[in-house]
Amino acid sequence: MDDYPLLNLFWTMLWLFLWILWFFLLFKVLTDIFRSHDMGGWGKAGWTIFVILLPYLGVLVYLIARGKEMGQRDRALAVQAESDFQDYIRKAAGTEDRNAGPRHVDELARLADLKNSGAISEEEFRQAKQKLLA
């Protein structure tokens, strides 16, 4: 390590970083090719062969030709994932539909208030809670 200059270390790290970055870009393009719904099987096969046989040129041509659609698909996927996550949170919290009557969370809060005020005992609270959560 004593005879390896600092500048060479810098260049080695730069090339390693660029190499890893290139693989990330290559895998991103390959996943986008197969995720694309507007391309048929022959188009996907052609792009895949092009990207694998001529990786640098293939990826650059793909980004130039289909980069805009690639970004749109990524944005649509992110919006869908956020929507699914919000739906899951609403379902888990029991707040899917406020017009359908009290939900589990509201019922549990009402039962806790009844127990705290002394209207029901601890045993009655546990039984009602178990019945509600079943």
PDB file of C-alpha atoms in Angstrom:
ATOM      1  CA  MET A   1       0.000   0.000   0.000  1.00  0.00           C
ATOM      2  CA  ASP A   2       2.993   2.328   0.459  1.00  0.00           C
ATOM      3  CA  ASP A   3       3.748   2.504  -3.255  1.00  0.00           C
ATOM      4  CA  TYR A   4       0.110   3.205  -4.284  1.00  0.00           C
ATOM      5  CA  PRO A   5      -0.317   7.007  -4.597  1.00  0.00           C
ATOM      6  CA  LEU A   6      -3.384   8.754  -3.258  1.00  0.00           C
ATOM      7  CA  LEU A   7      -4.404   9.908  -6.738  1.00  0.00           C
ATOM      8  CA  ASN A   8      -4.414   6.307  -7.969  1.00  0.00           C
ATOM      9  CA  LEU A   9      -6.595   5.376  -5.019  1.00  0.00           C
ATOM     10  CA  PHE A  10      -8.955   8.180  -5.960  1.00  0.00           C
ATOM     11  CA  TRP A  11      -9.137   6.988  -9.589  1.00  0.00           C
ATOM     12  CA  THR A  12      -9.685   3.387  -8.496  1.00  0.00           C
ATOM     13  CA  MET A  13     -12.580   4.434  -6.250  1.00  0.00           C
ATOM     14  CA  LEU A  14     -14.046   6.580  -9.029  1.00  0.00           C
ATOM     15  CA  TRP A  15     -13.931   3.739 -11.538  1.00  0.00           C
ATOM     16  CA  LEU A  16     -15.429   1.326  -8.984  1.00  0.00           C
ATOM     17  CA  PHE A  17     -18.224   3.780  -8.275  1.00  0.00           C
ATOM     18  CA  LEU A  18     -18.916   4.276 -11.988  1.00  0.00           C
ATOM     19  CA  TRP A  19     -18.889   0.521 -12.546  1.00  0.00           C
ATOM     20  CA  ILE A  20     -21.451  -0.052  -9.769  1.00  0.00           C
ATOM     21  CA  LEU A  21     -23.512   2.878 -11.059  1.00  0.00           C
ATOM     22  CA  TRP A  22     -23.468   1.327 -14.521  1.00  0.00           C
ATOM     23  CA  PHE A  23     -24.797  -1.985 -13.194  1.00  0.00           C
ATOM     24  CA  PHE A  24     -27.606  -0.209 -11.366  1.00  0.00           C
ATOM     25  CA  LEU A  25     -28.544   1.580 -14.587  1.00  0.00           C
ATOM     26  CA  LEU A  26     -28.377  -1.654 -16.582  1.00  0.00           C
ATOM     27  CA  PHE A  27     -30.655  -3.471 -14.131  1.00  0.00           C
ATOM     28  CA  LYS A  28     -33.049  -0.505 -14.056  1.00  0.00           C
ATOM     29  CA  VAL A  29     -33.336  -0.576 -17.848  1.00  0.00           C
ATOM     30  CA  LEU A  30     -33.840  -4.354 -17.898  1.00  0.00           C
ATOM     31  CA  THR A  31     -36.593  -4.182 -15.281  1.00  0.00           C
ATOM     32  CA  ASP A  32     -38.235  -1.336 -17.171  1.00  0.00           C
ATOM     33  CA  ILE A  33     -38.189  -3.362 -20.381  1.00  0.00           C
ATOM     34  CA  PHE A  34     -40.102  -6.193 -18.740  1.00  0.00           C
ATOM     35  CA  ARG A  35     -42.430  -3.883 -16.794  1.00  0.00           C
ATOM     36  CA  SER A  36     -43.477  -1.981 -19.899  1.00  0.00           C
ATOM     37  CA  HIS A  37     -47.053  -2.819 -20.941  1.00  0.00           C
ATOM     38  CA  ASP A  38     -46.969  -0.920 -24.217  1.00  0.00           C
ATOM     39  CA  MET A  39     -44.331  -3.212 -25.742  1.00  0.00           C
ATOM     40  CA  GLY A  40     -45.000  -6.647 -27.157  1.00  0.00           C
ATOM     41  CA  GLY A  41     -42.945  -9.770 -26.610  1.00  0.00           C
ATOM     42  CA  TRP A  42     -40.801  -9.242 -29.714  1.00  0.00           C
ATOM     43  CA  GLY A  43     -40.045  -5.666 -28.721  1.00  0.00           C
ATOM     44  CA  LYS A  44     -39.016  -6.749 -25.231  1.00  0.00           C
ATOM     45  CA  ALA A  45     -36.865  -9.529 -26.659  1.00  0.00           C
ATOM     46  CA  GLY A  46     -35.221  -7.131 -29.124  1.00  0.00           C
ATOM     47  CA  TRP A  47     -34.426  -4.511 -26.504  1.00  0.00           C
ATOM     48  CA  THR A  48     -33.135  -7.179 -24.102  1.00  0.00           C
ATOM     49  CA  ILE A  49     -30.805  -8.659 -26.721  1.00  0.00           C
ATOM     50  CA  PHE A  50     -29.644  -5.174 -27.721  1.00  0.00           C
ATOM     51  CA  VAL A  51     -28.957  -4.179 -24.099  1.00  0.00           C
ATOM     52  CA  ILE A  52     -27.144  -7.434 -23.293  1.00  0.00           C
ATOM     53  CA  LEU A  53     -25.040  -7.711 -26.464  1.00  0.00           C
ATOM     54  CA  LEU A  54     -24.107  -4.029 -26.663  1.00  0.00           C
ATOM     55  CA  PRO A  55     -24.623  -2.887 -23.074  1.00  0.00           C
ATOM     56  CA  TYR A  56     -23.274   0.685 -23.222  1.00  0.00           C
ATOM     57  CA  LEU A  57     -24.826   1.564 -26.552  1.00  0.00           C
ATOM     58  CA  GLY A  58     -28.028  -0.380 -25.806  1.00  0.00           C
ATOM     59  CA  VAL A  59     -28.675   1.359 -22.497  1.00  0.00           C
ATOM     60  CA  LEU A  60     -27.927   4.799 -23.887  1.00  0.00           C
ATOM     61  CA  VAL A  61     -30.188   4.247 -26.915  1.00  0.00           C
ATOM     62  CA  TYR A  62     -32.929   2.892 -24.631  1.00  0.00           C
ATOM     63  CA  LEU A  63     -32.692   5.939 -22.362  1.00  0.00           C
ATOM     64  CA  ILE A  64     -32.868   8.282 -25.346  1.00  0.00           C
ATOM     65  CA  ALA A  65     -35.707   6.427 -27.063  1.00  0.00           C
ATOM     66  CA  ARG A  66     -37.833   5.435 -24.050  1.00  0.00           C
ATOM     67  CA  GLY A  67     -36.530   7.496 -21.128  1.00  0.00           C
ATOM     68  CA  LYS A  68     -39.638   9.679 -20.877  1.00  0.00           C
ATOM     69  CA  GLU A  69     -41.982   6.685 -20.709  1.00  0.00           C
ATOM     70  CA  MET A  70     -39.628   5.074 -18.200  1.00  0.00           C
ATOM     71  CA  GLY A  71     -40.027   8.066 -15.889  1.00  0.00           C
ATOM     72  CA  GLN A  72     -43.808   8.072 -16.351  1.00  0.00           C
ATOM     73  CA  ARG A  73     -44.002   4.383 -15.422  1.00  0.00           C
ATOM     74  CA  ASP A  74     -41.878   5.030 -12.330  1.00  0.00           C
ATOM     75  CA  ARG A  75     -44.122   7.903 -11.263  1.00  0.00           C
ATOM     76  CA  ALA A  76     -47.285   5.851 -11.845  1.00  0.00           C
ATOM     77  CA  LEU A  77     -45.833   2.982  -9.831  1.00  0.00           C
ATOM     78  CA  ALA A  78     -44.928   5.334  -6.967  1.00  0.00           C
ATOM     79  CA  VAL A  79     -48.425   6.869  -6.959  1.00  0.00           C
ATOM     80  CA  GLN A  80     -50.007   3.402  -6.949  1.00  0.00           C
ATOM     81  CA  ALA A  81     -47.746   2.242  -4.118  1.00  0.00           C
ATOM     82  CA  GLU A  82     -48.626   5.338  -2.058  1.00  0.00           C
ATOM     83  CA  SER A  83     -52.329   4.811  -2.721  1.00  0.00           C
ATOM     84  CA  ASP A  84     -52.105   1.154  -1.690  1.00  0.00           C
ATOM     85  CA  PHE A  85     -50.220   2.138   1.457  1.00  0.00           C
ATOM     86  CA  GLN A  86     -52.829   4.756   2.393  1.00  0.00           C
ATOM     87  CA  ASP A  87     -55.633   2.229   1.803  1.00  0.00           C
ATOM     88  CA  TYR A  88     -53.839  -0.247   4.042  1.00  0.00           C
ATOM     89  CA  ILE A  89     -53.483   2.361   6.783  1.00  0.00           C
ATOM     90  CA  ARG A  90     -57.180   3.251   6.539  1.00  0.00           C
ATOM     91  CA  LYS A  91     -58.133  -0.417   6.681  1.00  0.00           C
ATOM     92  CA  ALA A  92     -55.811  -1.165   9.612  1.00  0.00           C
ATOM     93  CA  ALA A  93     -57.024   1.888  11.548  1.00  0.00           C
ATOM     94  CA  GLY A  94     -60.636   1.016  10.855  1.00  0.00           C
ATOM     95  CA  THR A  95     -61.477   4.319   9.186  1.00  0.00           C
ATOM     96  CA  GLU A  96     -62.375   3.035   5.718  1.00  0.00           C
ATOM     97  CA  ASP A  97     -65.953   4.273   5.666  1.00  0.00           C
ATOM     98  CA  ARG A  98     -67.245   6.689   8.288  1.00  0.00           C
ATOM     99  CA  ASN A  99     -70.834   6.389   7.006  1.00  0.00           C
ATOM    100  CA  ALA A 100     -71.029   2.648   7.758  1.00  0.00           C
ATOM    101  CA  GLY A 101     -71.344   3.230  11.508  1.00  0.00           C
ATOM    102  CA  PRO A 102     -68.767   3.110  14.300  1.00  0.00           C
ATOM    103  CA  ARG A 103     -65.579   1.252  13.501  1.00  0.00           C
ATOM    104  CA  HIS A 104     -63.402  -0.873  15.790  1.00  0.00           C
ATOM    105  CA  VAL A 105     -61.276   2.069  16.904  1.00  0.00           C
ATOM    106  CA  ASP A 106     -64.326   4.124  17.853  1.00  0.00           C
ATOM    107  CA  GLU A 107     -65.874   1.159  19.675  1.00  0.00           C
ATOM    108  CA  LEU A 108     -62.672   0.509  21.605  1.00  0.00           C
ATOM    109  CA  ALA A 109     -62.474   4.162  22.606  1.00  0.00           C
ATOM    110  CA  ARG A 110     -66.107   4.078  23.777  1.00  0.00           C
ATOM    111  CA  LEU A 111     -65.466   0.893  25.783  1.00  0.00           C
ATOM    112  CA  ALA A 112     -62.371   2.446  27.383  1.00  0.00           C
ATOM    113  CA  ASP A 113     -64.401   5.514  28.363  1.00  0.00           C
ATOM    114  CA  LEU A 114     -67.084   3.302  29.896  1.00  0.00           C
ATOM    115  CA  LYS A 115     -64.470   1.367  31.872  1.00  0.00           C
ATOM    116  CA  ASN A 116     -62.736   4.563  33.038  1.00  0.00           C
ATOM    117  CA  SER A 117     -66.027   6.077  34.184  1.00  0.00           C
ATOM    118  CA  GLY A 118     -66.880   2.893  36.120  1.00  0.00           C
ATOM    119  CA  ALA A 119     -69.946   1.982  34.042  1.00  0.00           C
ATOM    120  CA  ILE A 120     -68.455  -1.431  33.217  1.00  0.00           C
ATOM    121  CA  SER A 121     -65.989  -3.612  35.096  1.00  0.00           C
ATOM    122  CA  GLU A 122     -62.554  -4.716  33.939  1.00  0.00           C
ATOM    123  CA  GLU A 123     -63.907  -8.197  33.129  1.00  0.00           C
ATOM    124  CA  GLU A 124     -66.812  -6.780  31.086  1.00  0.00           C
ATOM    125  CA  PHE A 125     -64.342  -4.531  29.244  1.00  0.00           C
ATOM    126  CA  ARG A 126     -62.085  -7.495  28.382  1.00  0.00           C
ATOM    127  CA  GLN A 127     -65.051  -9.582  27.174  1.00  0.00           C
ATOM    128  CA  ALA A 128     -66.445  -6.765  25.021  1.00  0.00           C
ATOM    129  CA  LYS A 129     -63.002  -5.993  23.614  1.00  0.00           C
ATOM    130  CA  GLN A 130     -62.372  -9.642  22.755  1.00  0.00           C
ATOM    131  CA  LYS A 131     -65.810  -9.897  21.116  1.00  0.00           C
ATOM    132  CA  LEU A 132     -65.153  -6.716  19.107  1.00  0.00           C
ATOM    133  CA  LEU A 133     -61.713  -7.818  17.928  1.00  0.00           C
ATOM    134  CA  ALA A 134     -62.819 -11.364  17.020  1.00  0.00           C
TER     135      ALA A 134
END
